[in-house]
PDB file of C-alpha atoms in Angstrom:
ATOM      1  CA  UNK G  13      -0.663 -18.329  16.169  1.00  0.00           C
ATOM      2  CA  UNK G  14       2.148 -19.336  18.500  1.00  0.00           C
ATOM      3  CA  UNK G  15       3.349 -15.944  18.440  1.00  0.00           C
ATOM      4  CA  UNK G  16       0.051 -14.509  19.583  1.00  0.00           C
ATOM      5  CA  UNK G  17      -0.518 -17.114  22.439  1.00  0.00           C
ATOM      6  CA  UNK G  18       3.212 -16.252  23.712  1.00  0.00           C
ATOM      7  CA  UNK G  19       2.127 -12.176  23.694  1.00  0.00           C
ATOM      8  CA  UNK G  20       3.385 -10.458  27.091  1.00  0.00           C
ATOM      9  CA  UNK G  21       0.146  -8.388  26.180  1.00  0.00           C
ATOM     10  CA  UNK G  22      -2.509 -11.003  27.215  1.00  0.00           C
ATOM     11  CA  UNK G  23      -5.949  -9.093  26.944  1.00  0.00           C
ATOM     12  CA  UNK G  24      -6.442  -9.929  23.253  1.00  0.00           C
ATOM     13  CA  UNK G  25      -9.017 -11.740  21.164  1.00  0.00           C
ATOM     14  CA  UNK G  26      -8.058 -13.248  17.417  1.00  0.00           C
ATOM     15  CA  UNK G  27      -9.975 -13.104  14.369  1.00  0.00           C
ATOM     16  CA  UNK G  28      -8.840 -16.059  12.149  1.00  0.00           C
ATOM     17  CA  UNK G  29     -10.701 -15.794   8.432  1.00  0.00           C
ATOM     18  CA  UNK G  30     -10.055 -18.588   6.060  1.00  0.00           C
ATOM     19  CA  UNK G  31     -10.495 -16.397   2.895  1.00  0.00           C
ATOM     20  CA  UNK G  32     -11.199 -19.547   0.453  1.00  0.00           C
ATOM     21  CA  UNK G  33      -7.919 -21.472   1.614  1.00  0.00           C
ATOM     22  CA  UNK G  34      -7.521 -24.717  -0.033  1.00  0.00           C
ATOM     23  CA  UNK G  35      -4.965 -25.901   2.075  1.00  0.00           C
ATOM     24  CA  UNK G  36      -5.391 -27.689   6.015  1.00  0.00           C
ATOM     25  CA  UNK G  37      -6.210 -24.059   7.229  1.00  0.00           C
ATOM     26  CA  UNK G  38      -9.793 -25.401   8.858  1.00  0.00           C
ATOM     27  CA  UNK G  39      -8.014 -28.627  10.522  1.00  0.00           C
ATOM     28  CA  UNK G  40      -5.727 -26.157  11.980  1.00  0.00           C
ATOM     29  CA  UNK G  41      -7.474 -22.981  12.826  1.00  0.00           C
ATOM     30  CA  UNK G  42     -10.230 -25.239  14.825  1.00  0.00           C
ATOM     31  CA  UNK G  43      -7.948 -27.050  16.780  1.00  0.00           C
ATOM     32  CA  UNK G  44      -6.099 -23.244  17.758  1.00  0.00           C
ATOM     33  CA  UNK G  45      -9.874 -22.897  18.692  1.00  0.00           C
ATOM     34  CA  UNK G  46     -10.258 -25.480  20.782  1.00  0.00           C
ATOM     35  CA  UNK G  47      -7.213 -24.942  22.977  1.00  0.00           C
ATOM     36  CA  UNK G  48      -7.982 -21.234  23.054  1.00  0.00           C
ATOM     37  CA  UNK G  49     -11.536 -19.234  23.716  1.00  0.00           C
ATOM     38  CA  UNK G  50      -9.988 -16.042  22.962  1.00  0.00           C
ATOM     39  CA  UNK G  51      -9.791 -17.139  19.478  1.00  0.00           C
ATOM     40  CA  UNK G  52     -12.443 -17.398  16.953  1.00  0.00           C
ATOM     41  CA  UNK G  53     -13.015 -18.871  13.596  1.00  0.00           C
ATOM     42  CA  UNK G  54     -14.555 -17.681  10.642  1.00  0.00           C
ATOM     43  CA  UNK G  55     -14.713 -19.684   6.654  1.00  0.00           C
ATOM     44  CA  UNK G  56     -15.914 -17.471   3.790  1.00  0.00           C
ATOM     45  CA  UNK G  57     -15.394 -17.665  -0.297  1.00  0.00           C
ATOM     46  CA  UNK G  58     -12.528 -15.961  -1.187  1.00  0.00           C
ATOM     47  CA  UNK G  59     -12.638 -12.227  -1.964  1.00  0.00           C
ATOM     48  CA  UNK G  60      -9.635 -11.411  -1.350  1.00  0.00           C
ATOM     49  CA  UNK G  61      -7.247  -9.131   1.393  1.00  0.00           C
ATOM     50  CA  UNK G  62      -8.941  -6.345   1.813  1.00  0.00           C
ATOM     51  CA  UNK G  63     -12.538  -7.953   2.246  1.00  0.00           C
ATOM     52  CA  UNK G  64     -11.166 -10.793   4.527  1.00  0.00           C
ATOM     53  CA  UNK G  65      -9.762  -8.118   6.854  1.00  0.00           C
ATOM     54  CA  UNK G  66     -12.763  -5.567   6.872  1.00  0.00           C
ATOM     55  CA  UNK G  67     -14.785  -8.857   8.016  1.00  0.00           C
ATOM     56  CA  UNK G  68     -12.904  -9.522  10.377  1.00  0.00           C
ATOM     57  CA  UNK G  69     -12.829  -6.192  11.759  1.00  0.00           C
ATOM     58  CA  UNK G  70     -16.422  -6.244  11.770  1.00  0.00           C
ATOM     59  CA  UNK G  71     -16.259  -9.317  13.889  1.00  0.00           C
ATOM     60  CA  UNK G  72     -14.001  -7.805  16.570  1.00  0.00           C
ATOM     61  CA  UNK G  73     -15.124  -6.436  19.867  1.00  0.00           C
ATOM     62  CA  UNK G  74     -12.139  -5.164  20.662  1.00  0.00           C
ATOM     63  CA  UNK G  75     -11.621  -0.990  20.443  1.00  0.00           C
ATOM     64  CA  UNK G  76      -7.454  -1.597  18.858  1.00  0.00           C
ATOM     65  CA  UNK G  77      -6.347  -3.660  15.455  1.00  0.00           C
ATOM     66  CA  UNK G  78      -3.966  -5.707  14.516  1.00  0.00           C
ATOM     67  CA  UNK G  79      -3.733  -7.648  11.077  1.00  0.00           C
ATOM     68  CA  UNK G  80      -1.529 -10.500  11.004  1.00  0.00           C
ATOM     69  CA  UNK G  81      -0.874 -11.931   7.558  1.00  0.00           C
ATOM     70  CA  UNK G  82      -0.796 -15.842   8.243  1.00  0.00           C
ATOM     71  CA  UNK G  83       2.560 -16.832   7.654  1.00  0.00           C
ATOM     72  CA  UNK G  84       3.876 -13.857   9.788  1.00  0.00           C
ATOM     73  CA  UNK G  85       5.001 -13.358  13.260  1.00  0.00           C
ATOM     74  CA  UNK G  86       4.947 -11.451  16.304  1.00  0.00           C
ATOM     75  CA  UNK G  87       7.667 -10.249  18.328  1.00  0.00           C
ATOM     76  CA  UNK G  88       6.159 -11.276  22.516  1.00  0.00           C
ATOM     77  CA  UNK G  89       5.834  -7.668  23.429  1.00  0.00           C
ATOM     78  CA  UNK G  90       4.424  -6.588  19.972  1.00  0.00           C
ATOM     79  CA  UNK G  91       1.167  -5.996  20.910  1.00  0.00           C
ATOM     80  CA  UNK G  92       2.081  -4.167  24.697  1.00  0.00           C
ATOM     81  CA  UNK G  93       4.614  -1.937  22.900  1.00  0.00           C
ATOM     82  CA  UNK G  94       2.442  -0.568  20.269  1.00  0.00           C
ATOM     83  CA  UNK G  95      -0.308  -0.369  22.688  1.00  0.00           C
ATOM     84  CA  UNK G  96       1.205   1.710  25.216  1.00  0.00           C
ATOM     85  CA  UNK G  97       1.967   4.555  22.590  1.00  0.00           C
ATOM     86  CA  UNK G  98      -1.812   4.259  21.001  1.00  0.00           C
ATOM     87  CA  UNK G  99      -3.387   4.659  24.879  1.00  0.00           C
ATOM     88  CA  UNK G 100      -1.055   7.679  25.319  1.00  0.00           C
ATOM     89  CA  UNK G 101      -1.086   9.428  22.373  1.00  0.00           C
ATOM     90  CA  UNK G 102      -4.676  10.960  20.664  1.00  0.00           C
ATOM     91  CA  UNK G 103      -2.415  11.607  17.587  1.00  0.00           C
ATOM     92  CA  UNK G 104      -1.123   8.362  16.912  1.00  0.00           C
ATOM     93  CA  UNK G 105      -3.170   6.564  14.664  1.00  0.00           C
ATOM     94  CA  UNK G 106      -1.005   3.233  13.853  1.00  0.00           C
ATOM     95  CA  UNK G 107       2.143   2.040  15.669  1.00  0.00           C
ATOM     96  CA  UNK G 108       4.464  -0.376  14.036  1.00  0.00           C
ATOM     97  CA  UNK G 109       7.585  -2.274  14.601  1.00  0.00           C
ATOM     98  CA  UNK G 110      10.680  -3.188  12.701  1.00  0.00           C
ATOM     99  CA  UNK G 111      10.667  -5.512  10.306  1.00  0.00           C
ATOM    100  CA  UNK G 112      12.995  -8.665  10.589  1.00  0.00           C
ATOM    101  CA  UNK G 113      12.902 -11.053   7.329  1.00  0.00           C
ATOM    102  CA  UNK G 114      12.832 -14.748   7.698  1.00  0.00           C
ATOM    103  CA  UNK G 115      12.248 -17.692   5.004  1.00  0.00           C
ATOM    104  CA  UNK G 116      13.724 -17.343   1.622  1.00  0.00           C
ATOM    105  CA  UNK G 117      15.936 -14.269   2.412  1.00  0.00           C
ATOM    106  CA  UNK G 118      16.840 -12.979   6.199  1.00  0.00           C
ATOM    107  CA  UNK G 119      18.088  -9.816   7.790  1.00  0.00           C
ATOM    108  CA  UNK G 120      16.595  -6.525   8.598  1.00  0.00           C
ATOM    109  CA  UNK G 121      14.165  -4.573   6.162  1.00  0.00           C
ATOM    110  CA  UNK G 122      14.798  -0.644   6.406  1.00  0.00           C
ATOM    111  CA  UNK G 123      11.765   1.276   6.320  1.00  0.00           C
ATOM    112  CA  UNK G 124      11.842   5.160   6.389  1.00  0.00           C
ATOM    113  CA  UNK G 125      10.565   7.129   9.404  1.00  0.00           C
ATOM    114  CA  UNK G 126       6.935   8.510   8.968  1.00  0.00           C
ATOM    115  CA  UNK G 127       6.279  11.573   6.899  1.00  0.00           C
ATOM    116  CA  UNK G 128       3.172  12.020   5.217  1.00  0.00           C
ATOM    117  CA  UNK G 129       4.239  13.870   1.994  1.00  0.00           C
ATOM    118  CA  UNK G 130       6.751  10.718   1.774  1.00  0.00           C
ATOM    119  CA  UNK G 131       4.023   8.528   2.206  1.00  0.00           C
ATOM    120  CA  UNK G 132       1.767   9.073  -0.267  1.00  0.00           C
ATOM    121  CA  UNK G 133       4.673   8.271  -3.126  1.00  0.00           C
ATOM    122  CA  UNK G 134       6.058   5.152  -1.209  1.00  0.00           C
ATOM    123  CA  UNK G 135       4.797   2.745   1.567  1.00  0.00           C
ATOM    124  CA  UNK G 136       6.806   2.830   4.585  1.00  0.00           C
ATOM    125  CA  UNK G 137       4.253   1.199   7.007  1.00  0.00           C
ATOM    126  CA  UNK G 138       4.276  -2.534   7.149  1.00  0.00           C
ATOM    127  CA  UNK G 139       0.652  -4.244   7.288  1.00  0.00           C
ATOM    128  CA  UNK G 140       0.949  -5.027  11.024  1.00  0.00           C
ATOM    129  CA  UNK G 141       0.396  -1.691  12.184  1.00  0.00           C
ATOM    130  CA  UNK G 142      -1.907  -1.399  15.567  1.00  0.00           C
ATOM    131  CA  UNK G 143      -4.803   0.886  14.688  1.00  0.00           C
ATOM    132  CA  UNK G 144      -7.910   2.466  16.502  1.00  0.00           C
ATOM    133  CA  UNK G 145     -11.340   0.206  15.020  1.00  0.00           C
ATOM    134  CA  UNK G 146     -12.925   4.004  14.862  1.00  0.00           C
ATOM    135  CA  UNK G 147     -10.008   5.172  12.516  1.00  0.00           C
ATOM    136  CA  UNK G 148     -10.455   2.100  10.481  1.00  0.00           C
ATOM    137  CA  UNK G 149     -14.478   2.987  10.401  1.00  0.00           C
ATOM    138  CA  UNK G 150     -13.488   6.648   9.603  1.00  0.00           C
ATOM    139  CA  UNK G 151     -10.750   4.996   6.649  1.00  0.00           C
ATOM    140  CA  UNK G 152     -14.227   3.158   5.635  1.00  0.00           C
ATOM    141  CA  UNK G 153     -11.856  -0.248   5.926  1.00  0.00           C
ATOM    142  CA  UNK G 154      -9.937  -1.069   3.251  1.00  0.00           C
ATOM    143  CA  UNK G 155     -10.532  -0.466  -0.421  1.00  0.00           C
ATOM    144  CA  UNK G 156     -12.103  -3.656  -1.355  1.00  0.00           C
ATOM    145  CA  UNK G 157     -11.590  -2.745  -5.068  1.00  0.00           C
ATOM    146  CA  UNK G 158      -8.053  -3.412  -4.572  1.00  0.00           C
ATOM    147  CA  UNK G 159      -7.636  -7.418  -4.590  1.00  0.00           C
ATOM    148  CA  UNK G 160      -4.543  -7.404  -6.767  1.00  0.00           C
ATOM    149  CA  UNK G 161      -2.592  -5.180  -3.953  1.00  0.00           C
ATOM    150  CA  UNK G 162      -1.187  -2.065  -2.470  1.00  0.00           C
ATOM    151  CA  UNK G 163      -4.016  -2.564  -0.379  1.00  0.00           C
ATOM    152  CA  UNK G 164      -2.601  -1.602   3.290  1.00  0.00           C
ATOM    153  CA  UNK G 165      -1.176   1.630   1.597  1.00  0.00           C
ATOM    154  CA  UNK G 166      -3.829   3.065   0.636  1.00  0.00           C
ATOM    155  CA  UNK G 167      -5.731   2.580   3.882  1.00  0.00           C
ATOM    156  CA  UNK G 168      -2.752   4.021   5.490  1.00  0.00           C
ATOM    157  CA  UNK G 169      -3.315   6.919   3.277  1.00  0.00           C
ATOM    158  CA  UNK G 170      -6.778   7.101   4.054  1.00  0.00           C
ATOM    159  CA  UNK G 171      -6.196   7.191   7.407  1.00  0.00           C
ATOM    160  CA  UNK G 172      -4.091   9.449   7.616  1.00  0.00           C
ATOM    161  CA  UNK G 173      -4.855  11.783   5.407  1.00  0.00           C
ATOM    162  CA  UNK G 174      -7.428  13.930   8.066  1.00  0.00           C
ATOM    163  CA  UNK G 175      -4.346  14.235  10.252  1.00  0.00           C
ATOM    164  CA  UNK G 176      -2.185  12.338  12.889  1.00  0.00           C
ATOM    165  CA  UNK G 177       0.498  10.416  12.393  1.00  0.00           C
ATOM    166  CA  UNK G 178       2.406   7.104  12.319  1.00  0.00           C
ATOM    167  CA  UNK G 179       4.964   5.565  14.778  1.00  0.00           C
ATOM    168  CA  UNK G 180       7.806   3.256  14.210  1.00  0.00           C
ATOM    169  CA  UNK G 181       9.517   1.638  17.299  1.00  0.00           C
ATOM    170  CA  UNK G 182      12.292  -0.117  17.351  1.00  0.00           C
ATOM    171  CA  UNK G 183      11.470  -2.069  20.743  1.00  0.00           C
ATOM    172  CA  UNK G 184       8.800  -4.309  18.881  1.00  0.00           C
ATOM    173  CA  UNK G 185       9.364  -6.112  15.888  1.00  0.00           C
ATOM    174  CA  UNK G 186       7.181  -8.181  13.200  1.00  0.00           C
ATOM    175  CA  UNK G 187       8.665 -11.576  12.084  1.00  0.00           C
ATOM    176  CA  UNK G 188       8.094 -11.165   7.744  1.00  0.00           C
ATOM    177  CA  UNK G 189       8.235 -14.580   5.776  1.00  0.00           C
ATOM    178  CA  UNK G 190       9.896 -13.574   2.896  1.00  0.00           C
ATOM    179  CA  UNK G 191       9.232 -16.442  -0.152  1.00  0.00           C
ATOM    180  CA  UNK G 192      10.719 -16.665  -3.733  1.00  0.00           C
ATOM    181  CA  UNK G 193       6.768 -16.340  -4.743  1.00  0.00           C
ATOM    182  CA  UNK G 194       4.230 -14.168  -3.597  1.00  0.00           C
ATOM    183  CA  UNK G 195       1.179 -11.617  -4.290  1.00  0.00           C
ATOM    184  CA  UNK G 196       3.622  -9.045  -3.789  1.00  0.00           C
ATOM    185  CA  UNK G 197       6.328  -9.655  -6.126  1.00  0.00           C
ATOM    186  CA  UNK G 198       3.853 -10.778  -9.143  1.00  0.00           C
ATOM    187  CA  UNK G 199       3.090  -7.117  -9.097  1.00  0.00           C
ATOM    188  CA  UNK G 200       4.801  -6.298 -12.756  1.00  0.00           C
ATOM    189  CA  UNK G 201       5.504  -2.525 -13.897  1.00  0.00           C
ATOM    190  CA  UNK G 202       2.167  -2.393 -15.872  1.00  0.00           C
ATOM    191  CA  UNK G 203      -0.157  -3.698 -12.704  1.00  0.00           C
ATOM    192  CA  UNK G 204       1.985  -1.425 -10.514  1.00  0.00           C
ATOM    193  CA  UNK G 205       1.199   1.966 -12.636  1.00  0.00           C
ATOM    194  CA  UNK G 206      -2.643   0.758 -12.912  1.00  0.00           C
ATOM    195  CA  UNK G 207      -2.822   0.273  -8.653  1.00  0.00           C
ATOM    196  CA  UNK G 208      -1.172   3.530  -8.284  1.00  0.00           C
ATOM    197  CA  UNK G 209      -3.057   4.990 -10.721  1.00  0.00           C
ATOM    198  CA  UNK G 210      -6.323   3.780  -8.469  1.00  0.00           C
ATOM    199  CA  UNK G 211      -4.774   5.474  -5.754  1.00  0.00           C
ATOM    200  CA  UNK G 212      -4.116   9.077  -7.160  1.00  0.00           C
ATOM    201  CA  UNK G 213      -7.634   8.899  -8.814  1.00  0.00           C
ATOM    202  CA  UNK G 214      -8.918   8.290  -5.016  1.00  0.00           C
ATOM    203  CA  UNK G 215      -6.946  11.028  -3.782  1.00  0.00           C
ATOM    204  CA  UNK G 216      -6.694  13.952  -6.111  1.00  0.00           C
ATOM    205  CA  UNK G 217      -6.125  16.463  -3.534  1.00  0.00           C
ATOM    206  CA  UNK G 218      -3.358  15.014  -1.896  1.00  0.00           C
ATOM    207  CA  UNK G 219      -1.067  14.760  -5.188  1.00  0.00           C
ATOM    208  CA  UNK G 220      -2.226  18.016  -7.401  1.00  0.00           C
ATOM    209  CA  UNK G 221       0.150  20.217  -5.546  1.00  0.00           C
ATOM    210  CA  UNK G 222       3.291  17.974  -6.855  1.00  0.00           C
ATOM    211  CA  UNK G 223       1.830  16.925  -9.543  1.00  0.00           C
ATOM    212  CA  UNK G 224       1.184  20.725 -11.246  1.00  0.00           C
ATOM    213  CA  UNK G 225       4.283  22.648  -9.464  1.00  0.00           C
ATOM    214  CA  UNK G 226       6.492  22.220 -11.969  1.00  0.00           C
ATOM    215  CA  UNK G 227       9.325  23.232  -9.878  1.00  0.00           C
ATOM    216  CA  UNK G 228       9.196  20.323  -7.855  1.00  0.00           C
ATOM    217  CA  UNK G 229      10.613  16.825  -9.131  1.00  0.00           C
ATOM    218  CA  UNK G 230       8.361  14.147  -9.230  1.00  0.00           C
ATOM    219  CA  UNK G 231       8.944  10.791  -9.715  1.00  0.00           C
ATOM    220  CA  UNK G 232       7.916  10.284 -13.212  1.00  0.00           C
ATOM    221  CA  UNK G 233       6.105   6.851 -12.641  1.00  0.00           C
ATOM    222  CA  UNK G 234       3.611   8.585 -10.820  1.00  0.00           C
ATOM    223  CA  UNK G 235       3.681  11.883 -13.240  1.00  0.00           C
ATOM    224  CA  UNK G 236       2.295   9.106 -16.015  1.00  0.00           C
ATOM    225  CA  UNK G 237       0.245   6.873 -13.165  1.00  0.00           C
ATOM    226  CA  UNK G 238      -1.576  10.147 -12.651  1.00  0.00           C
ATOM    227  CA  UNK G 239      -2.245  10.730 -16.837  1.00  0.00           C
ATOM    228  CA  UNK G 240      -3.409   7.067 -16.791  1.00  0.00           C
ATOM    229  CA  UNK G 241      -5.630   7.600 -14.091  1.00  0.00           C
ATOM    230  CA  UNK G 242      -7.319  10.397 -15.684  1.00  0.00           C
ATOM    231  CA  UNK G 243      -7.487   8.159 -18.902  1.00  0.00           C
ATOM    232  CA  UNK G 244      -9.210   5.278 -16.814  1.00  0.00           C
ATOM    233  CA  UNK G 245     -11.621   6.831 -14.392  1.00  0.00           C
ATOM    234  CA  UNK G 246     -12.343  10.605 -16.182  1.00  0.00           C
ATOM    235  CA  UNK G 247     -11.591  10.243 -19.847  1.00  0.00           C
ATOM    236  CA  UNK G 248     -15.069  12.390 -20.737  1.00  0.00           C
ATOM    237  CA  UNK G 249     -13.430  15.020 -18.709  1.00  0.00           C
ATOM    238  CA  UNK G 250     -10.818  16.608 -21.693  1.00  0.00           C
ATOM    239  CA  UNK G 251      -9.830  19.702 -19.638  1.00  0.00           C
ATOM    240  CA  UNK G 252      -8.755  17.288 -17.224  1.00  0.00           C
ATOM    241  CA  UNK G 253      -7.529  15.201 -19.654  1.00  0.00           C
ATOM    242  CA  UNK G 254      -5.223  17.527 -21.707  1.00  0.00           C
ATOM    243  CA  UNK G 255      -3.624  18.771 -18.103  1.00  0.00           C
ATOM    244  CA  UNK G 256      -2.808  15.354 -16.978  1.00  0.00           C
ATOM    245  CA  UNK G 257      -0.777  15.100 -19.915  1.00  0.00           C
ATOM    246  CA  UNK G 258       0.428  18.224 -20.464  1.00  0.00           C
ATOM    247  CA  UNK G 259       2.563  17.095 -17.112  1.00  0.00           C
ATOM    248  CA  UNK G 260       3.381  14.070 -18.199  1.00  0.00           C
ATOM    249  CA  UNK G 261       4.889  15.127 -21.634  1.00  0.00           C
ATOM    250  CA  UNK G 262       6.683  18.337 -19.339  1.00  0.00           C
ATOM    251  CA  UNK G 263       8.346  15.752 -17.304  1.00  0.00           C
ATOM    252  CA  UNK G 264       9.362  13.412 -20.193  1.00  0.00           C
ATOM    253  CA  UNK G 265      11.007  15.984 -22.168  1.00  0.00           C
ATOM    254  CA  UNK G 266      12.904  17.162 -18.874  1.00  0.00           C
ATOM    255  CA  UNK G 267      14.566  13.444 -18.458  1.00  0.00           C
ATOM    256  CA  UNK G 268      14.754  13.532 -22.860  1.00  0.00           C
ATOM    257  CA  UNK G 269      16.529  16.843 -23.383  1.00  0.00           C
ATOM    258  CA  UNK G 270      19.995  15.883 -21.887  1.00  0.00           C
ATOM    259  CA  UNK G 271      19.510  12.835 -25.230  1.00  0.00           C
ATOM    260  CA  UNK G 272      20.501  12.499 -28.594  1.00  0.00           C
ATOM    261  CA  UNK G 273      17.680  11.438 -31.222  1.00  0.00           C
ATOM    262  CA  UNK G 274      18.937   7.834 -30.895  1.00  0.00           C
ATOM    263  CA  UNK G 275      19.154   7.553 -27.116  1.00  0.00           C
ATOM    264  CA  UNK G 276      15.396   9.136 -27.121  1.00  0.00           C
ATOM    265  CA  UNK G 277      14.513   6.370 -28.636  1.00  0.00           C
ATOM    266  CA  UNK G 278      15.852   3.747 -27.287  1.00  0.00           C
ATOM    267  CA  UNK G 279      14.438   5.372 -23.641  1.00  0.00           C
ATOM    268  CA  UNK G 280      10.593   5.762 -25.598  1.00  0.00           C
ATOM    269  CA  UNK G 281      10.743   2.104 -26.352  1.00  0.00           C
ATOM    270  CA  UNK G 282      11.719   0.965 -22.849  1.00  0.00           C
ATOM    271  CA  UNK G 283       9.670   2.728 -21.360  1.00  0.00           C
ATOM    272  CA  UNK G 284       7.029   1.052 -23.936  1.00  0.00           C
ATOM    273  CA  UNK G 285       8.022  -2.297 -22.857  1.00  0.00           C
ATOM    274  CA  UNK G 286       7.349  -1.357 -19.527  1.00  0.00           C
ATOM    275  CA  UNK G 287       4.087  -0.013 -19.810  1.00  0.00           C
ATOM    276  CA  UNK G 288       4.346   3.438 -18.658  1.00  0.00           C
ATOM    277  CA  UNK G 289       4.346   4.898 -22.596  1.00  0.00           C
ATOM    278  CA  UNK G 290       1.800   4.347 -25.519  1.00  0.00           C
ATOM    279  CA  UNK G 291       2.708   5.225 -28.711  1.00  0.00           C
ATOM    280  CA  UNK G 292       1.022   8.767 -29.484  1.00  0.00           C
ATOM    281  CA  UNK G 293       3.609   9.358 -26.895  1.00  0.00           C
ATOM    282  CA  UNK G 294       6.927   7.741 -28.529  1.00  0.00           C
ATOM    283  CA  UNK G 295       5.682   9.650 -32.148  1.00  0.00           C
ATOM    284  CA  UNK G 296       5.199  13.176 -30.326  1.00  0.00           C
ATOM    285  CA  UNK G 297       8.440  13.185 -28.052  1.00  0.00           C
ATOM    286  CA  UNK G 298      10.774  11.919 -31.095  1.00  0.00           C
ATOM    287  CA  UNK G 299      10.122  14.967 -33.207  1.00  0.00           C
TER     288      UNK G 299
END
C-alpha cells in the first residue's frame, strides 16, 4: 500500500479484497481506508485468485488494471511508465516491468522478451501487468476454475491470443517477495502437467500446429500434458484420443532410441515417479 500512495502516477483508485484472510488484513486495510478515499475495501469468503481479482475488477471504475499481489511492491513510476505506452499504443494490451526479488532470496529475475509462440509453452509476463478493463472483459477475466494456479498465464493467453502484444520495460520495476513457502512453489510435477493440461484443453487451436508437426521439437511435458488433457476433458472422443497419444508415444521413443533396454527403463520409471507416465505406457515403450 505504501508503494501505491508514493506512485508519481497519482490519478488511481485501489481495490483491496480480503479473499477469506485470517490474518489482521481488515484492521489494516480499513485504517489504509481511512487515511485514503481513493481506496476502497471489500471482505468476501475465500474463492481463491482468480475470483478475488475478477471482483475486484468488477468493482473498478477505472478504464486501466493493475493487480497487485499483497505482499508485493511497486516501483514510484510503475503505474506512469506502463501507462504512457498503453495510451499510445492500440496494440499493446499489457505493459510490465522488471522484476526485482526481495525476502527470502534477492536479485534480478530474467524474464524473456514477448513472443507469443514462446508464450503459450512458458510464462514470461509477471502478474502485475497494466491491462485495458475491456481486454480483461474480452479475456472473460480470469479462469476461475483455476484456484490451484497458473492462473495469470492463461489470462495472458487469452488475451492475447486475438492479437496484440505485450511490453516489457526496463524503466519500471515490480518489487517480488520471494518466500521459502508459497502457492507457487507447492505446484509439484503431477499438479503442474494437470494445470497445463487445463490450459491446452482451453486452447486447442493454439497448440495443434506443434503439437502434430512432427518436425518440430516440442517439449515433451506438454506432448504428454496434451494426451492427458484429452484423457480428462474428451476421453469419449477415441479418434481424438488415439492421436493425442500417437504423439506422445512418437516423442517418447525419439528421447528412448539413443537408450539401451536398461537405461529405458530406468527413464520409464522416472518419469512414473513424476507423473507424466502410466504404466500401459512403461509396458508398450520397453518392448
Amino acid at each position: 500500500m505504501n508503494s501505491l500512495l508514493l506512485q508519481t502516477h497519482t490519478n488511481w483508485e485501489c481495490i483491496i479484497v480480503n479473499d477469506g484472510s485470517n490474518d489482521d488484513t481488515d484492521e489494516v486495510a480499513k485504517k489504509c481506508c481511512s487515511k485514503d478515499r481513493r481506496i476502497k475495501y471489500f471482505k468476501k469468503v475465500n474463492k481463491g485468485v482468480s475470483n478475488a481479482r475478477n471482483f475486484a475488477v468488477k468493482k473498478s471504475i477505472a478504464d486501466y488494471i493493475l493487480p497487485l499481489d499483497a505482499d508485493d511492491k511497486l516501483q514510484t513510476n510503475y503505474i506512469e511508465k506502463c501507462l504512457e505506452i498503453l495510451l499510445n499504443d492500440d496494440k499493446a494490451k499489457v505493459v510490465y516491468g522488471i522484476v526485482e526479488n526481495f525476502g527470502a532470496s534477492s536479485g534480478a529475475l530474467k524474464l524473456a522478451n514477448f513472443d507469443f509462440d514462446y508464450l503459450i509453452f512458458s510464462n514470461m509476463i509477471h502478474c502485475s501487468g497494466l491491462f485495458r478493463k475491456k481486454d480483461w472483459e474480452k479475456a472473460q477475466g480470469y479462469d476461475e476454475k483455476m484456484v490451484e494456479g497458473y492462473e495469470d498465464w492463461e489470462f495472458w493467453v487469452s488475451m492475447l491470443k486475438h492479437g496484440g502484444y505485450a511490453k516489457k520495460i526496463d524503466t519500471a520495476c515490480l518489487y517480488y517477495r520471494s518466500k521459502p513457502l508459497s502457492r507457487m512453489k507447492g505446484i509439484d510435477s503431477k499438479k503442474r502437467y494437470k494445470l497445463i493440461a487445463y490450459i491446452m484443453h482451453k486452447h486447442p487451436e493454439l497448440y495443434s500446429k506443434f503439437l502434430f508437426n512432427y518436425s518440430k521439437e516440442l517439449n515433451i511435458n506438454f506432448s504428454y500434458s496434451y494426451y492427458l488433457g484429452i484423457k480428462m476433458y474428451q476421453k469419449e472422443d477415441l479418434i481424438q484420443l488415439q492421436k493425442a497419444k500417437e504423439q506422445y508415444v512418437y516423442r517418447l521413443n525419439e528421447i528412448l532410441k539413443e537408450y539401451t533396454y536398461f537405461q529405458r527403463k530406468k527413464i520409464l520409471f522416472y518419469w512414473y515417479r513424476k507423473g507424466k507416465l502410466n504404466l500401459s505406457f512403461i509396458n508398450f515403450l520397453l518392448y
